[in-house]
Coordinates of C-alpha atoms in Angstrom, one line a residue:
Chain D
M1 CA -19.8 30.1 27.1
E2 CA -20.4 28.6 23.7
R3 CA -21.3 29.8 20.4
K4 CA -24.3 28.0 19.1
G5 CA -23.7 28.2 15.3
K6 CA -25.9 25.5 13.8
Y7 CA -25.0 24.2 10.4
S8 CA -27.3 22.2 8.4
D9 CA -24.8 22.0 5.6
V10 CA -21.5 20.3 6.0
D11 CA -19.9 22.7 3.5
D12 CA -20.5 25.6 5.8
L13 CA -19.4 23.7 8.8
F14 CA -16.1 22.9 7.2
R15 CA -15.6 26.2 5.6
N16 CA -16.1 28.1 8.8
R17 CA -14.2 25.8 11.0
F18 CA -11.2 25.9 8.7
S19 CA -11.3 29.6 7.9
G20 CA -9.2 30.6 11.0
Y21 CA -7.3 27.3 11.2
E22 CA -3.7 28.2 11.5
P23 CA -1.6 25.4 13.0
V24 CA 2.0 26.1 13.9
P25 CA 4.5 24.4 11.7
G26 CA 7.2 22.2 13.2
P27 CA 10.2 24.0 14.6
G28 CA 12.8 22.6 12.2
L29 CA 10.8 23.4 9.1
K30 CA 11.9 27.0 8.7
A31 CA 15.6 26.1 8.8
R32 CA 15.1 23.3 6.3
L33 CA 13.2 25.5 4.0
M34 CA 15.8 28.3 4.1
K35 CA 18.5 25.7 3.4
K36 CA 16.6 24.4 0.4
V37 CA 16.0 28.0 -0.8
A38 CA 19.7 28.8 -0.4
V39 CA 20.7 25.7 -2.4
K40 CA 18.2 26.4 -5.1
E41 CA 19.2 30.0 -5.3
F42 CA 22.8 29.1 -5.5
F43 CA 22.3 26.9 -8.5
S44 CA 20.0 29.2 -10.3
F45 CA 22.5 32.0 -9.9
Y46 CA 20.8 35.2 -9.0
P47 CA 23.1 38.1 -9.6
A48 CA 21.1 39.9 -6.8
R49 CA 22.5 37.4 -4.4
F50 CA 26.0 37.2 -5.8
N51 CA 28.1 36.5 -2.8
V52 CA 31.4 35.0 -1.6
Y53 CA 30.2 31.4 -2.1
Y54 CA 30.3 31.9 -5.9
L55 CA 33.9 33.1 -5.6
A56 CA 34.8 30.2 -3.4
V57 CA 33.3 27.7 -5.8
A58 CA 35.0 29.4 -8.8
A59 CA 38.3 29.2 -7.0
A60 CA 37.8 25.6 -6.1
V61 CA 36.9 24.7 -9.7
T62 CA 39.9 26.6 -11.1
G63 CA 42.1 24.8 -8.6
A64 CA 40.7 21.4 -9.5
V65 CA 41.2 22.1 -13.2
L66 CA 44.8 23.1 -12.6
L67 CA 45.4 20.1 -10.5
V68 CA 44.1 17.8 -13.2
T69 CA 46.1 19.3 -15.9
L70 CA 49.3 19.3 -13.9
G71 CA 48.7 15.9 -12.3
G72 CA 47.7 14.2 -15.5
G73 CA 51.1 14.8 -17.1
S74 CA 53.2 13.5 -14.2
G75 CA 51.3 10.3 -13.9
K76 CA 50.7 10.8 -10.2
S77 CA 47.2 9.7 -10.4
L78 CA 48.1 6.4 -12.0
P79 CA 48.7 4.4 -8.9
E80 CA 45.4 5.5 -7.5
T81 CA 43.5 4.2 -10.4
M82 CA 45.5 1.0 -10.3
K83 CA 44.6 0.4 -6.7
I84 CA 40.9 0.0 -7.5
P85 CA 41.1 -3.2 -9.5
G86 CA 43.5 -4.6 -7.0
D87 CA 41.0 -4.0 -4.2
S88 CA 38.2 -5.5 -6.1
V89 CA 40.3 -8.6 -6.8
A90 CA 41.0 -8.9 -3.2
A91 CA 37.4 -8.5 -2.4
I92 CA 36.5 -11.2 -4.8
M93 CA 39.1 -13.5 -3.5
Q94 CA 38.0 -13.0 0.1
P95 CA 35.0 -15.3 0.1
I96 CA 36.8 -18.0 -1.8
T97 CA 39.6 -18.2 0.7
D98 CA 37.0 -18.1 3.4
T99 CA 35.1 -21.1 2.1
A100 CA 38.4 -22.9 1.5
S101 CA 39.6 -22.3 5.0
M102 CA 36.2 -23.4 6.3
T103 CA 36.3 -26.8 4.7
H104 CA 39.8 -27.4 6.0
S105 CA 39.4 -25.8 9.4
P106 CA 40.5 -27.9 12.3
G107 CA 37.9 -30.1 13.8
V108 CA 35.6 -30.0 10.8
A109 CA 35.3 -33.3 9.1
P110 CA 33.9 -32.8 5.7
V111 CA 33.6 -36.5 4.9
T112 CA 31.6 -37.4 1.9
G113 CA 30.7 -41.0 1.7
K114 CA 28.7 -43.5 3.6
T115 CA 31.4 -45.0 5.8
P116 CA 32.0 -43.5 9.2
A117 CA 35.4 -42.0 9.4
F118 CA 37.9 -41.2 12.1
T119 CA 39.6 -37.9 11.6
T120 CA 42.1 -36.3 13.7
G121 CA 42.2 -32.7 14.7
N122 CA 44.9 -30.4 13.5
R123 CA 45.2 -28.3 16.6
P124 CA 48.7 -26.7 16.7
S125 CA 48.8 -27.1 20.5
D126 CA 48.3 -30.8 20.3
S127 CA 51.7 -32.1 19.2
H128 CA 51.3 -35.8 20.1
K129 CA 49.1 -37.9 18.0
E130 CA 48.0 -39.8 21.1
S131 CA 46.9 -36.7 22.9
Q132 CA 44.6 -35.6 20.1
P133 CA 41.0 -36.1 20.6
V134 CA 39.6 -38.5 18.1
I135 CA 36.7 -37.1 16.3
F136 CA 34.1 -39.5 15.3
S137 CA 31.7 -38.2 12.7
A138 CA 29.3 -40.2 10.7
D139 CA 28.5 -38.3 7.7
E140 CA 26.1 -39.1 5.0
V141 CA 26.7 -35.9 3.3
D142 CA 25.8 -34.3 0.1
R143 CA 27.1 -30.9 0.9
K144 CA 26.2 -29.4 -2.5
T145 CA 22.5 -29.7 -2.0
V146 CA 21.0 -26.9 -0.1
K147 CA 17.6 -27.8 -1.3
S148 CA 15.0 -28.6 1.2
D149 CA 14.2 -32.2 0.5
A150 CA 15.6 -35.2 2.3
V151 CA 19.2 -34.5 2.7
S152 CA 20.9 -35.9 5.7
V153 CA 23.8 -33.9 6.9
T154 CA 26.1 -34.2 9.8
V155 CA 27.8 -31.0 10.6
D156 CA 30.0 -30.3 13.6
P157 CA 31.9 -27.2 12.8
I158 CA 32.3 -25.9 16.3
R159 CA 34.1 -28.3 18.5
E160 CA 35.6 -27.8 21.8
V161 CA 37.3 -30.3 23.9
A162 CA 36.7 -29.1 27.4
N163 CA 40.1 -30.1 28.8
P164 CA 42.8 -30.5 26.3
V165 CA 45.4 -30.9 29.0
R166 CA 44.0 -34.4 29.6
G167 CA 45.7 -35.4 26.5
D168 CA 47.2 -38.5 28.1
T169 CA 43.9 -40.1 29.1
T170 CA 42.8 -42.9 27.0
L171 CA 40.7 -42.3 24.1
Q172 CA 37.7 -44.2 25.3
K173 CA 37.1 -41.9 28.2
T174 CA 37.0 -38.5 26.4
A175 CA 33.5 -37.7 25.4
V176 CA 33.1 -36.8 21.7
S177 CA 30.0 -35.1 20.6
S178 CA 28.5 -35.5 17.2
F179 CA 25.0 -36.0 15.7
K180 CA 23.0 -36.6 12.6
M181 CA 20.2 -34.5 11.3
S182 CA 17.6 -35.6 8.9
V183 CA 17.6 -32.2 7.1
S184 CA 19.6 -29.0 7.5
S185 CA 17.3 -26.7 5.7
G186 CA 13.8 -26.7 4.5
C187 CA 10.4 -25.0 4.5
A188 CA 8.5 -24.1 7.6
P189 CA 7.2 -26.0 9.5
L190 CA 10.4 -28.0 9.3
V191 CA 10.6 -31.4 11.0
V192 CA 14.1 -32.3 12.0
E193 CA 15.1 -35.7 13.3
L194 CA 18.2 -35.6 15.4
T195 CA 20.2 -38.6 16.4
S196 CA 23.3 -38.4 18.6
T197 CA 26.3 -40.3 17.3
S198 CA 28.4 -39.2 20.2
G199 CA 31.1 -41.4 21.7
N200 CA 31.9 -42.1 25.3
A201 CA 29.0 -39.9 26.5
H202 CA 27.2 -40.7 29.6
S203 CA 24.8 -37.9 29.3
L204 CA 23.6 -35.6 26.5
Q205 CA 22.3 -32.1 26.5
W206 CA 20.5 -30.9 23.3
S207 CA 19.7 -27.3 22.7
S208 CA 17.5 -26.2 19.8
G209 CA 18.6 -22.6 19.5
D210 CA 15.1 -21.3 20.1
G211 CA 14.8 -22.2 23.8
R212 CA 14.1 -25.9 23.8
H213 CA 16.2 -28.5 25.5
S214 CA 16.3 -32.2 25.6
D215 CA 18.5 -35.1 26.8
G216 CA 17.5 -38.0 24.7
K217 CA 19.6 -40.0 22.3
S218 CA 17.4 -39.2 19.4
L219 CA 14.6 -36.7 19.1
T220 CA 12.4 -34.9 16.7
W221 CA 12.0 -31.1 16.7
V222 CA 9.6 -29.0 14.7
F223 CA 10.7 -25.5 13.7
N224 CA 7.6 -23.5 12.9
Q225 CA 9.1 -20.0 12.5
P226 CA 11.4 -19.2 9.6
G227 CA 14.9 -18.3 10.5
S228 CA 18.2 -19.9 11.2
Y229 CA 18.8 -22.0 14.4
T230 CA 21.9 -23.3 15.8
V231 CA 21.3 -26.8 17.2
S232 CA 23.9 -27.9 19.6
L233 CA 24.7 -31.0 21.5
K234 CA 26.8 -31.2 24.5
A235 CA 28.2 -34.6 25.4
I236 CA 29.5 -35.2 28.9
G237 CA 31.8 -38.1 29.3
Y238 CA 32.2 -40.6 32.2
D239 CA 35.3 -38.8 33.1
G240 CA 33.6 -35.4 33.2
S241 CA 35.0 -34.2 30.0
E242 CA 32.6 -32.2 27.8
D243 CA 32.4 -31.8 24.1
N244 CA 30.1 -29.6 22.0
A245 CA 28.9 -30.0 18.5
S246 CA 26.5 -27.7 16.8
A247 CA 24.9 -27.3 13.4
M248 CA 22.9 -24.7 11.7
I249 CA 19.4 -25.3 10.6
V250 CA 17.8 -22.9 8.1
V251 CA 14.1 -22.8 8.0
H252 CA 12.7 -21.0 5.0
P253 CA 9.4 -19.1 5.1
S254 CA 6.5 -20.9 3.4
P255 CA 3.9 -19.2 1.4
V256 CA 0.2 -19.5 2.4
A257 CA -2.2 -20.1 -0.5
K258 CA -5.5 -18.3 -0.4
F259 CA -7.9 -17.3 -3.1
D260 CA -11.4 -16.3 -3.8
V261 CA -13.6 -16.8 -6.8
S262 CA -16.0 -14.2 -8.1
P263 CA -18.9 -14.8 -8.6
A264 CA -19.0 -17.4 -5.9
N265 CA -21.1 -19.9 -7.8
R266 CA -21.7 -19.2 -11.4
E267 CA -24.9 -20.3 -12.9
V268 CA -24.1 -19.3 -16.4
S269 CA -21.0 -20.4 -18.3
D270 CA -20.8 -17.6 -20.8
R271 CA -18.9 -15.1 -18.8
D272 CA -15.4 -15.2 -17.3
I273 CA -15.1 -15.9 -13.6
M274 CA -12.5 -13.9 -11.8
L275 CA -10.0 -15.5 -9.4
F276 CA -8.4 -13.4 -6.7
N277 CA -5.2 -14.5 -5.3
Y278 CA -4.8 -13.5 -1.7
S279 CA -1.8 -15.7 -1.0
A280 CA 1.0 -14.4 1.2
G281 CA 4.7 -14.6 0.7
F282 CA 4.8 -16.2 -2.7
L283 CA 6.7 -15.7 -5.9
T284 CA 4.9 -17.8 -8.5
A285 CA 1.4 -19.0 -8.7
A286 CA 0.2 -22.0 -10.7
W287 CA -3.5 -22.5 -11.2
D288 CA -5.3 -25.6 -12.3
F289 CA -8.9 -24.9 -13.2
G290 CA -10.0 -28.6 -13.1
D291 CA -11.2 -28.6 -16.7
G292 CA -7.7 -28.9 -18.2
G293 CA -7.1 -25.2 -18.1
K294 CA -4.0 -23.9 -16.4
S295 CA -2.6 -20.5 -15.7
H296 CA 0.5 -18.9 -14.2
L297 CA -1.0 -15.4 -13.8
R298 CA -1.4 -13.9 -10.4
D299 CA -5.2 -13.2 -10.7
P300 CA -6.4 -15.0 -13.8
L301 CA -9.8 -15.0 -15.5
H302 CA -11.3 -18.2 -16.7
S303 CA -14.4 -19.3 -18.4
Y304 CA -15.9 -22.8 -18.1
K305 CA -17.3 -24.1 -21.4
A306 CA -19.1 -27.0 -19.8
S307 CA -21.3 -27.2 -16.7
G308 CA -20.5 -29.3 -13.7
K309 CA -18.2 -29.3 -10.7
F310 CA -14.6 -28.4 -11.1
R311 CA -11.8 -28.4 -8.6
I312 CA -9.8 -25.2 -8.8
T313 CA -6.3 -25.7 -7.4
L314 CA -3.8 -22.9 -6.6
K315 CA -0.2 -23.8 -5.9
V316 CA 2.0 -20.9 -4.7
S317 CA 5.7 -21.2 -4.3
N318 CA 8.5 -18.9 -3.2
E319 CA 12.1 -18.5 -4.1
Y320 CA 13.2 -21.3 -1.7
G321 CA 11.0 -23.9 -3.5
C322 CA 8.6 -23.9 -0.6
F323 CA 5.0 -24.2 -1.7
D324 CA 1.4 -24.4 -0.5
T325 CA -1.7 -25.5 -2.3
L326 CA -5.3 -24.8 -1.9
S327 CA -8.3 -26.4 -3.7
K328 CA -11.9 -25.2 -4.0
V329 CA -14.7 -26.9 -5.7
Y330 CA -16.5 -24.7 -8.1
S331 CA -19.8 -25.6 -9.8
T332 CA -21.3 -24.2 -12.9
A333 CA -24.8 -24.9 -14.2
P334 CA -26.0 -24.8 -17.8
G335 CA -26.6 -21.3 -19.1
I336 CA -29.7 -19.4 -18.2
Y337 CA -31.1 -16.5 -20.1
R338 CA -32.8 -13.6 -18.5
I339 CA -33.3 -9.9 -18.6
D340 CA -34.9 -8.0 -15.7
F341 CA -35.5 -4.3 -15.1
P342 CA -35.9 -2.5 -11.7
N343 CA -39.1 -0.7 -11.0
A344 CA -37.6 2.5 -9.6
F345 CA -34.4 4.4 -9.6
I346 CA -32.9 7.7 -8.4
P347 CA -31.3 9.8 -11.1
N348 CA -28.1 11.8 -10.3
N349 CA -29.3 15.3 -9.8
N350 CA -25.9 16.8 -10.7
G351 CA -26.6 16.6 -14.4
P352 CA -27.0 14.1 -17.2
T353 CA -24.3 11.4 -17.3
G354 CA -25.0 10.0 -20.8
G355 CA -26.3 6.8 -19.3
Y356 CA -23.1 4.9 -19.6
Y357 CA -22.7 2.7 -16.6
S358 CA -20.4 0.0 -15.4
L359 CA -21.6 -2.4 -12.8
R360 CA -18.3 -1.9 -10.9
S361 CA -18.8 1.9 -10.5
D362 CA -21.3 3.8 -8.5
E363 CA -22.8 5.3 -11.7
A364 CA -24.9 2.1 -12.0
A365 CA -27.0 3.2 -9.1
Y366 CA -28.1 6.4 -11.0
V367 CA -29.0 4.7 -14.3
F368 CA -32.0 2.8 -15.3
H369 CA -30.6 -0.4 -16.7
P370 CA -31.4 -4.1 -16.8
E371 CA -29.9 -7.1 -15.0
Y372 CA -29.3 -9.6 -17.7
E373 CA -27.6 -12.8 -18.7
G374 CA -27.1 -14.3 -22.1
V375 CA -28.5 -11.3 -24.0
T376 CA -27.2 -10.6 -27.5
D377 CA -29.8 -8.3 -29.0
Y378 CA -31.4 -5.4 -27.1
H379 CA -33.6 -2.5 -27.7
L380 CA -34.9 -0.4 -24.9
V381 CA -37.5 2.5 -25.2
V382 CA -38.8 4.7 -22.4
Y383 CA -42.0 6.8 -22.7
S384 CA -43.5 9.3 -20.4
R385 CA -47.1 8.8 -19.3
T386 CA -48.2 11.2 -22.1
G387 CA -46.6 9.0 -24.6
V388 CA -43.5 11.1 -25.4
M389 CA -40.5 8.9 -26.2
L390 CA -37.8 10.0 -23.8
F391 CA -35.1 7.5 -24.3
E392 CA -34.0 4.8 -26.6
S393 CA -30.9 2.5 -26.5
R394 CA -29.7 -0.4 -28.5
D395 CA -26.6 -0.7 -26.3
L396 CA -26.7 -2.9 -23.2
N397 CA -24.0 -0.7 -21.7
I398 CA -26.1 2.5 -22.0
G399 CA -29.1 2.9 -19.7
W400 CA -31.3 5.9 -19.0
D401 CA -29.9 8.5 -16.7
G402 CA -33.3 10.1 -16.0
Y403 CA -32.8 13.1 -18.2
Y404 CA -34.7 14.3 -21.3
K405 CA -33.0 16.9 -23.5
G406 CA -30.7 17.8 -20.6
Q407 CA -33.5 18.3 -18.2
L408 CA -34.0 16.1 -15.2
C409 CA -37.4 14.3 -15.5
E410 CA -40.0 14.9 -12.8
P411 CA -40.4 12.2 -10.2
G412 CA -43.2 9.9 -11.2
V413 CA -44.1 6.9 -13.3
Y414 CA -42.6 6.1 -16.7
V415 CA -43.1 3.3 -19.1
Y416 CA -40.5 1.1 -20.8
R417 CA -40.4 -1.6 -23.3
A418 CA -37.5 -3.8 -24.2
R419 CA -37.2 -6.2 -27.1
G420 CA -34.4 -8.4 -28.2
R421 CA -32.9 -11.8 -28.6
Y422 CA -31.0 -14.2 -26.2
A423 CA -27.8 -15.9 -27.1
N424 CA -29.8 -19.2 -27.8
G425 CA -31.8 -17.4 -30.4
E426 CA -35.0 -17.1 -28.4
Q427 CA -36.7 -13.7 -28.5
Y428 CA -37.9 -11.8 -25.5
Q429 CA -40.1 -8.8 -24.9
K430 CA -40.4 -7.0 -21.6
S431 CA -42.4 -4.0 -20.7
G432 CA -43.4 -2.3 -17.4
D433 CA -43.2 0.9 -15.5
V434 CA -40.4 2.5 -13.7
T435 CA -40.7 5.2 -11.0
I436 CA -38.3 8.0 -10.7
L437 CA -37.6 8.9 -7.2
R438 CA -36.1 12.2 -5.9
F439 CA -32.5 12.2 -5.0
R440 CA -33.1 13.3 -1.4
Chain V
M1 CA 6.2 44.3 11.2
L2 CA 6.6 45.1 7.6
S3 CA 3.6 45.4 5.3
D4 CA 2.9 42.9 2.5
R5 CA 4.2 45.3 -0.1
E6 CA 7.6 45.7 1.6
I7 CA 7.9 42.0 2.1
I8 CA 7.1 41.3 -1.5
E9 CA 9.6 43.9 -2.7
G10 CA 12.2 42.3 -0.5
C11 CA 11.4 38.8 -1.8
L12 CA 11.8 40.1 -5.4
K13 CA 15.3 41.0 -4.5
H14 CA 15.7 37.6 -2.9
S15 CA 16.4 39.2 0.4
R16 CA 16.8 36.4 3.0
K17 CA 15.3 38.6 5.6
A18 CA 12.1 39.3 3.6
Q19 CA 11.7 35.6 2.9
Q20 CA 11.9 34.8 6.6
L21 CA 9.4 37.5 7.4
L22 CA 7.1 36.1 4.7
Y23 CA 7.4 32.7 6.3
D24 CA 6.8 34.0 9.8
K25 CA 3.7 35.8 8.6
Y26 CA 2.0 33.2 6.4
S27 CA 3.4 29.8 7.3
R28 CA 0.5 29.0 9.7
F29 CA -2.1 30.2 7.3
L30 CA -0.7 28.1 4.5
L31 CA -0.1 25.0 6.7
G32 CA -3.8 25.1 7.5
I33 CA -4.5 24.7 3.8
C34 CA -1.8 22.1 3.2
L35 CA -3.1 20.0 6.1
R36 CA -6.5 19.6 4.5
Y37 CA -5.0 18.2 1.4
A38 CA -2.3 16.1 2.8
S39 CA -2.8 12.7 4.4
D40 CA -0.7 13.5 7.4
R41 CA 1.3 16.3 9.0
A42 CA 4.7 15.3 7.6
E43 CA 3.2 15.4 4.0
A44 CA 1.6 18.7 4.8
E45 CA 4.9 20.2 5.9
D46 CA 6.6 18.8 2.7
I47 CA 3.9 20.5 0.7
L48 CA 4.4 23.7 2.7
Q49 CA 8.0 23.7 1.9
D50 CA 7.3 23.4 -1.8
V51 CA 4.8 26.2 -1.6
F52 CA 7.3 28.5 -0.1
V53 CA 10.0 27.6 -2.6
R54 CA 7.5 28.2 -5.4
V55 CA 6.5 31.5 -3.8
F56 CA 10.0 32.7 -3.4
F57 CA 11.0 31.9 -6.9
N58 CA 7.9 33.0 -8.7
I59 CA 6.9 36.0 -6.6
D60 CA 7.2 38.1 -9.7
E61 CA 4.1 36.3 -11.0
Y62 CA 2.0 38.0 -8.4
S63 CA 0.3 40.8 -10.2
G64 CA 0.0 43.0 -7.2
T65 CA -3.7 43.7 -7.8
G66 CA -5.5 40.9 -5.9
S67 CA -5.0 40.1 -2.3
F68 CA -1.6 38.6 -1.6
A69 CA -3.1 36.0 0.8
G70 CA -5.4 34.9 -2.0
W71 CA -2.5 34.5 -4.3
L72 CA -0.6 32.4 -1.7
R73 CA -3.7 30.3 -1.2
K74 CA -3.9 29.6 -4.9
V75 CA -0.2 28.6 -5.0
A76 CA -0.7 26.3 -2.1
V77 CA -3.8 24.7 -3.6
N78 CA -1.9 24.1 -6.9
T79 CA 1.0 22.7 -5.1
A80 CA -1.2 20.4 -3.2
I81 CA -2.8 19.2 -6.4
T82 CA 0.6 18.6 -8.0
N83 CA 1.5 16.6 -4.9
Y84 CA -1.7 14.7 -5.1
H85 CA -1.0 13.6 -8.6
R86 CA 2.5 12.7 -7.8
T87 CA 1.7 10.6 -4.7
M88 CA -1.3 8.9 -6.3
K89 CA 1.1 6.9 -8.3
H90 CA 2.7 5.5 -5.3
R91 CA -0.4 4.9 -3.2
Y92 CA -2.4 1.8 -3.4
H93 CA -5.6 3.4 -4.2
V94 CA -9.1 2.0 -3.6
D95 CA -12.1 4.0 -4.4
I96 CA -15.1 3.2 -2.3
D97 CA -17.4 2.6 -5.2
E98 CA -19.5 0.1 -3.3
Y99 CA -20.6 3.0 -1.1
K100 CA -24.3 3.2 -1.8
S101 CA -25.6 5.4 1.0
M102 CA -27.7 8.4 0.2
E103 CA -28.2 11.6 2.2
T104 CA -31.1 11.0 4.4
G105 CA -33.0 14.1 5.5
S106 CA -31.2 17.2 6.8
V107 CA -29.0 16.9 9.8
S108 CA -27.5 19.9 11.5
F109 CA -24.3 20.1 13.4
E110 CA -23.3 22.6 16.0
E111 CA -20.1 24.2 15.2
D112 CA -18.6 23.8 18.6
L113 CA -19.1 20.1 18.6
F114 CA -16.1 19.5 16.4
S115 CA -12.6 21.0 16.4
A116 CA -10.8 21.8 13.2
D117 CA -8.4 18.9 14.0
E118 CA -11.3 16.5 14.2
L119 CA -12.9 17.7 11.0
G120 CA -9.5 17.3 9.4
R121 CA -9.3 13.8 10.6
V122 CA -12.8 13.0 9.3
L123 CA -11.9 14.6 6.0
N124 CA -8.8 12.4 5.9
E125 CA -11.0 9.3 6.1
L126 CA -12.5 10.0 2.7
P127 CA -11.0 8.4 -0.4
P128 CA -8.2 10.7 -1.6
G129 CA -10.0 11.8 -4.7
Y130 CA -13.2 12.7 -2.8
K131 CA -11.2 14.6 -0.3
M132 CA -9.6 16.7 -3.0
V133 CA -12.8 17.5 -4.7
F134 CA -14.6 18.4 -1.5
N135 CA -11.7 20.6 -0.4
L136 CA -11.6 22.4 -3.7
Y137 CA -15.4 22.9 -4.1
A138 CA -16.7 23.4 -0.6
I139 CA -13.9 25.1 1.2
E140 CA -11.9 26.8 -1.6
G141 CA -15.0 27.6 -3.6
Y142 CA -13.9 26.5 -7.0
K143 CA -16.4 25.6 -9.7
H144 CA -16.8 22.0 -10.8
R145 CA -15.6 23.0 -14.2
E146 CA -12.4 24.5 -12.7
I147 CA -11.9 21.5 -10.5
A148 CA -12.2 19.2 -13.5
E149 CA -9.5 21.1 -15.3
M150 CA -7.2 21.2 -12.3
M151 CA -7.6 17.6 -11.3
K152 CA -7.8 16.4 -14.9
I153 CA -11.0 14.6 -14.3
D154 CA -14.5 14.7 -15.8
V155 CA -16.9 17.5 -14.7
N156 CA -19.4 14.8 -13.8
T157 CA -16.9 12.9 -11.8
S158 CA -16.2 16.0 -9.8
K159 CA -19.9 16.5 -9.2
S160 CA -20.6 13.0 -8.2
Q161 CA -17.5 12.7 -6.0
Y162 CA -18.4 15.9 -4.3
S163 CA -21.9 14.8 -3.5
R164 CA -20.6 11.4 -2.4
A165 CA -18.0 13.1 -0.2
R166 CA -20.7 15.2 1.4
A167 CA -22.9 12.3 2.1
M168 CA -20.0 10.4 3.6
L169 CA -19.0 13.3 5.8
R170 CA -22.5 13.8 6.9
E171 CA -22.8 10.2 8.0
K172 CA -19.4 10.2 9.7
L173 CA -20.1 13.4 11.6
S174 CA -23.5 12.3 12.8
H175 CA -22.0 9.0 13.9
L176 CA -19.3 10.9 15.7
R177 CA -21.8 13.2 17.3
D178 CA -24.0 10.3 18.5
L179 CA -20.9 8.7 20.0
R180 CA -20.1 11.8 21.8
K181 CA -23.6 12.3 23.0
S182 CA -23.8 8.8 24.4
Y183 CA -20.4 9.4 26.1
Q184 CA -21.6 12.6 27.6
A185 CA -24.8 11.0 28.8
D186 CA -22.8 8.3 30.4
S187 CA -20.6 10.7 32.2
N188 CA -23.6 12.7 33.3
N189 CA -25.2 9.7 34.8
E190 CA -22.1 8.9 36.7
D191 CA -22.0 12.4 38.0
G192 CA -25.6 12.1 39.2
E193 CA -24.9 9.1 41.3

């Protein structure tokens, strides 16, 4: 029923399992490949595969050349080239006329200024002045500002009078919908205060554009999700007439500030600390390290010259001017000076590595090296138990890889001695034994 | 079915028919190799396409002495390495340097426990560099020196990555096996009751 091949070695397991592994390629692959090969062969021109396509292309090229030489003289191609700038001009003009028509469109009252204004609609169907619905809109507008902060805008671009046939009814009875918003755009979460300025309305129906409804005179809505929402207000008059006003609210996404400091709490102030910016959705970062230092880098390094507690603040902002800040208190203590050696290590049995190690790489685990802070001068010597000097280093970045003249040293006890000087001028001398363990 | 020799001669003349025969005969064998180097099937099929393009256009480089399948395998491996170097630029690449586990004792695995697909998936969980080195050394049988040359890395990097990859695979497989055993035990218990 089953083959009981036992593999103590993963190499063999993988090699045997994959030796007969022949999955079937996807069905379209062959066609795609052949197409690719055909194209490539075509362009690399193999005489062996000379065929009718080359003739066709040659004919086409000759034809094109002839056409150009003939057409260039008669000037036939001139109007074609002229057309292009004309089109682009039209394309550029398009948005301009659009915005122009928008500001003058019927029903829209782009009133700048503090005074409430009465404007009359320009509907072609409404010929009598009396029959026209009077639009009341109280604008406190600065339409130029699209920035997020404290702009109050009243917009009522879409306006429908429910029953324009009722033109002869008095102006008091027709409901007119309009409202004020505290802001029209801003960063999420955006708090918008809405106040109805509708006239002749006996009931109001608000709709937020994201599923919320209300019927109050004034209300506050919070928009948490970025996006654009159409807030609309329907006013129903005493005579049953209805009027709608709506406005667009744009909610910009806000960045989220997040960062980490490494090492978490530094006891020595002589090395740089690393700051990792994990913020989401931001464009620029501004760091304040709390000691007067500032940076605009994404992930800066910083070193504190003094000890104490510092408040690190990160402010991230995006292209909409939305920002978020986060502060963390970071403490540093006066410098300490130490050097310590492990009492055992496992050399890499794949061969000598030269002893260079970096604390960020896995080589560090295979190399006998000290943990140190504030060391300037360093001299390490390793002896075997019979007194043979096996290793010597004056470089803190080079430790012992467990090899002597290219040979891996036997597992067992070895003796080391380290001498040197700390950054504060104090001398140190450390000695002890280190055990080499077998790799596995 | 034509013999290899006839197919090769046909391909030398850029005969479409010979190329198709070559594809039909070797595409599955080569896809098996590509899959081990690629991160997913789509990438493997892309590599496979490149392999065939290379084979079709450079078939005159095949000396005719060694085994043809061996030559194809070499082309596939080289293409996969080229692809690896190219995609490494685009990938956000994190090496698991913090990985400090050692091989503990000898663990044996029954061959039937894992299918090739599963092994491929386990292989794919390795960091890309480890996977390449393991593939080249353990399965393809290259020397560390050759791998270092091909991958443009240090010999010692190749060695350490290989041993690391092996330790990781060992751990992953034994974990997988334990999971499966507990699952089987559970289902057995249910059967008994």
